[in-house]
Each structure stands twice: as C-alpha cells, then as structure tokens.
Amino acid sequence: MSVLVTGGAGYIGSHMVWELLDQGEQVVVIDNLSTGFDWAVPKRAKLVVGDVGDKDLVRDLIAKEEVDAIIHFAGSVVVPESMDNPLKYYENNTAKSRDLLEVAVNSGIDKFIFSSTAAVYGAPLTSGPIREDAILNPMSPYGSSKLMSEIMVRDVAQA
C-alpha cells in the first residue's frame, strides 16, 4: 500500500512515517516545512515540499505515487496563536482539510485518517482520560478548527 502522510516532517507525523515504513508500506510525505524538518523524514520515504491546500499538487501526487490511503497530520497547533489569529487556523486546519478531502474523494481514496485533538472537548468536567463520547465544547479557534474538520470527515464518510 502507498500512504500519503500530510505533515509527515513534524514530530507526530514523522513517527507515523517510521511506523508505516517498519510495516513495509510505501510512504509519501507532503509538508510545507513551516514547523517540520526535512531531516525528520526517513530517507526511505519520499518527501514533497508543498502545501496540502494545493489541490493540483496533491491530485498529481496521489496519481503518480498510486496512493491508497491518507493520514492527515498537517495543521497549525498553537492554542494561544489561534486566539490571536483565528483566521490562520480556519484556513490552515479547516479550509485546507476540506480541500484535501475533496481531492481524496475525487481520486477514489477511501482510507483517510484525520489526526484531531483533545482541544475539541474544551475543559472537561472530570479528571483523568477524556472519553471519546464526551461533550464537544472547544474553547479556542484551534479546537474549533479541528472539530469542523472532524465534522467534514464524518459527513464525507457517511456520504
């Protein structure tokens, strides 16, 4: 299987790339390197420096590399920054996720994993681990932008 990992030059994304390679998968990484590092991507993976919101680039990459699945880590993650610049987060985390989903659907990709955040739950009323069925109540544009993307992924999967 060929897997496209967005944000694969970041901390979590690069660890996923290593795991996929260890499992024998072919891996293609797309990352704009705004917070990731090219040296974090294993040499056995193909790194494409680009933006997940560039639909033509992603479409061509999926076709050329015969991508079967997408794991989406790319996004902005700093909560205080999201409070100061919410539009950046709605663009990078929500609008670009929508563009990526559109290309995935139009390319016939039926395996799509989205990396979200506990910030979609806001401040939980209980201590300890947050249950996945807890009330969704984001308290920052970061959490809201990720929740909007979760909703899009859900709706596309149901369609």
Tab-separated table of C-alpha atoms in Angstrom:
chain	number	residue	atom	x	y	z
A	1	MET	CA	0.000	0.000	0.000
A	2	SER	CA	1.130	3.559	-0.675
A	3	VAL	CA	0.288	6.015	2.105
A	4	LEU	CA	0.342	9.801	1.880
A	5	VAL	CA	1.229	11.381	5.225
A	6	THR	CA	0.494	15.101	5.438
A	7	GLY	CA	2.618	16.927	7.963
A	8	GLY	CA	4.984	13.967	7.945
A	9	ALA	CA	8.016	16.133	8.748
A	10	GLY	CA	6.552	17.111	12.127
A	11	TYR	CA	7.022	15.271	15.397
A	12	ILE	CA	3.952	13.018	15.363
A	13	GLY	CA	3.801	12.712	11.586
A	14	SER	CA	7.432	11.617	11.282
A	15	HIS	CA	6.901	8.923	13.906
A	16	MET	CA	3.934	7.649	11.901
A	17	VAL	CA	6.129	7.580	8.794
A	18	TRP	CA	8.708	5.427	10.628
A	19	GLU	CA	5.978	3.030	11.790
A	20	LEU	CA	4.483	2.715	8.309
A	21	LEU	CA	7.911	2.018	6.822
A	22	ASP	CA	8.584	-0.583	9.523
A	23	GLN	CA	5.318	-2.273	8.482
A	24	GLY	CA	6.506	-2.437	4.868
A	25	GLU	CA	4.336	0.353	3.448
A	26	GLN	CA	5.438	2.810	0.774
A	27	VAL	CA	5.250	6.319	2.212
A	28	VAL	CA	4.972	9.723	0.596
A	29	VAL	CA	5.154	12.810	2.796
A	30	ILE	CA	3.810	16.231	1.911
A	31	ASP	CA	4.874	19.010	4.259
A	32	ASN	CA	5.424	22.728	3.775
A	33	LEU	CA	8.200	22.609	6.410
A	34	SER	CA	6.753	25.641	8.234
A	35	THR	CA	7.149	23.762	11.528
A	36	GLY	CA	8.507	20.397	10.356
A	37	PHE	CA	12.035	19.453	9.352
A	38	ASP	CA	13.203	17.638	6.247
A	39	TRP	CA	15.750	15.718	8.333
A	40	ALA	CA	12.874	14.182	10.348
A	41	VAL	CA	11.615	12.317	7.281
A	42	PRO	CA	13.326	8.947	6.810
A	43	LYS	CA	15.269	8.602	3.559
A	44	ARG	CA	13.116	5.579	2.599
A	45	ALA	CA	10.072	7.876	2.375
A	46	LYS	CA	9.538	10.339	-0.453
A	47	LEU	CA	9.325	13.946	0.768
A	48	VAL	CA	7.434	16.501	-1.294
A	49	VAL	CA	7.746	20.057	-0.009
A	50	GLY	CA	4.360	21.589	-0.642
A	51	ASP	CA	1.023	22.543	0.814
A	52	VAL	CA	-1.938	20.214	1.431
A	53	GLY	CA	-4.186	23.014	0.207
A	54	ASP	CA	-2.609	22.865	-3.263
A	55	LYS	CA	-5.221	20.632	-4.881
A	56	ASP	CA	-3.346	20.213	-8.163
A	57	LEU	CA	-0.157	19.148	-6.375
A	58	VAL	CA	-1.990	16.684	-4.133
A	59	ARG	CA	-4.058	15.273	-7.022
A	60	ASP	CA	-0.933	14.728	-9.127
A	61	LEU	CA	0.943	13.214	-6.190
A	62	ILE	CA	-1.865	10.747	-5.457
A	63	ALA	CA	-1.939	9.638	-9.089
A	64	LYS	CA	1.838	9.477	-9.605
A	65	GLU	CA	2.561	7.630	-6.353
A	66	GLU	CA	-0.558	5.430	-6.601
A	67	VAL	CA	-1.658	6.487	-3.106
A	68	ASP	CA	-4.165	4.154	-1.424
A	69	ALA	CA	-4.578	5.942	1.923
A	70	ILE	CA	-4.068	9.345	3.519
A	71	ILE	CA	-3.095	10.101	7.104
A	72	HIS	CA	-3.607	13.802	7.761
A	73	PHE	CA	-1.421	15.456	10.408
A	74	ALA	CA	-0.743	18.804	8.699
A	75	GLY	CA	-2.052	21.815	10.562
A	76	SER	CA	-1.380	24.631	12.965
A	77	VAL	CA	-1.348	23.621	16.638
A	78	VAL	CA	-0.577	26.569	18.932
A	79	VAL	CA	-3.662	27.435	21.000
A	80	PRO	CA	-2.588	30.972	22.072
A	81	GLU	CA	-1.681	31.827	18.482
A	82	SER	CA	-5.135	30.655	17.387
A	83	MET	CA	-6.679	33.161	19.788
A	84	ASP	CA	-4.629	35.985	18.249
A	85	ASN	CA	-5.037	34.866	14.632
A	86	PRO	CA	-8.141	32.678	14.287
A	87	LEU	CA	-8.397	33.090	10.518
A	88	LYS	CA	-4.992	31.434	10.094
A	89	TYR	CA	-6.345	28.384	11.915
A	90	TYR	CA	-9.600	28.239	9.993
A	91	GLU	CA	-7.614	28.482	6.748
A	92	ASN	CA	-4.850	26.029	7.614
A	93	ASN	CA	-6.778	23.493	9.681
A	94	THR	CA	-10.289	23.656	8.237
A	95	ALA	CA	-10.238	25.013	4.675
A	96	LYS	CA	-7.134	23.064	3.654
A	97	SER	CA	-8.517	19.885	5.232
A	98	ARG	CA	-11.638	20.412	3.132
A	99	ASP	CA	-9.509	20.774	0.000
A	100	LEU	CA	-7.568	17.617	0.880
A	101	LEU	CA	-10.809	15.701	1.436
A	102	GLU	CA	-12.153	16.859	-1.926
A	103	VAL	CA	-9.061	15.611	-3.737
A	104	ALA	CA	-9.154	12.335	-1.789
A	105	VAL	CA	-12.789	11.703	-2.714
A	106	ASN	CA	-12.279	12.665	-6.367
A	107	SER	CA	-9.205	10.405	-6.506
A	108	GLY	CA	-11.072	7.398	-5.109
A	109	ILE	CA	-9.239	7.322	-1.773
A	110	ASP	CA	-11.457	5.504	0.733
A	111	LYS	CA	-8.945	5.271	3.592
A	112	PHE	CA	-8.499	8.611	5.356
A	113	ILE	CA	-7.256	9.090	8.913
A	114	PHE	CA	-7.527	12.539	10.464
A	115	SER	CA	-5.412	13.473	13.475
A	116	SER	CA	-7.539	15.683	15.690
A	117	THR	CA	-7.007	16.948	19.240
A	118	ALA	CA	-8.405	16.750	22.749
A	119	ALA	CA	-8.987	20.509	22.396
A	120	VAL	CA	-12.317	19.667	20.708
A	121	TYR	CA	-13.628	18.797	24.203
A	122	GLY	CA	-12.652	22.071	25.866
A	123	ALA	CA	-12.228	21.943	29.630
A	124	PRO	CA	-13.546	18.538	30.768
A	125	LEU	CA	-15.693	18.367	33.886
A	126	THR	CA	-13.873	15.290	35.159
A	127	SER	CA	-10.235	14.482	35.756
A	128	GLY	CA	-8.435	11.641	34.065
A	129	PRO	CA	-8.725	10.496	30.489
A	130	ILE	CA	-11.409	12.145	28.365
A	131	ARG	CA	-13.878	9.678	26.872
A	132	GLU	CA	-14.332	9.919	23.137
A	133	ASP	CA	-18.083	10.391	23.616
A	134	ALA	CA	-17.594	13.394	25.950
A	135	ILE	CA	-19.383	16.638	25.104
A	136	LEU	CA	-17.657	18.601	22.357
A	137	ASN	CA	-17.037	22.153	23.537
A	138	PRO	CA	-13.872	23.689	22.044
A	139	MET	CA	-12.653	26.805	23.811
A	140	SER	CA	-10.243	28.123	21.176
A	141	PRO	CA	-10.181	28.661	17.435
A	142	TYR	CA	-7.648	25.807	17.325
A	143	GLY	CA	-10.126	23.370	18.890
A	144	SER	CA	-12.984	24.707	16.769
A	145	SER	CA	-10.983	24.391	13.561
A	146	LYS	CA	-10.187	20.754	14.328
A	147	LEU	CA	-13.803	19.995	15.275
A	148	MET	CA	-15.014	21.472	11.987
A	149	SER	CA	-12.608	19.154	10.180
A	150	GLU	CA	-13.852	16.167	12.210
A	151	ILE	CA	-17.399	17.002	11.120
A	152	MET	CA	-16.343	17.224	7.466
A	153	VAL	CA	-14.567	13.857	7.642
A	154	ARG	CA	-17.641	12.296	9.276
A	155	ASP	CA	-20.007	13.726	6.684
A	156	VAL	CA	-17.823	12.658	3.759
A	157	ALA	CA	-17.502	9.146	5.200
A	158	GLN	CA	-21.285	8.896	5.581
A	159	ALA	CA	-21.867	10.160	2.024
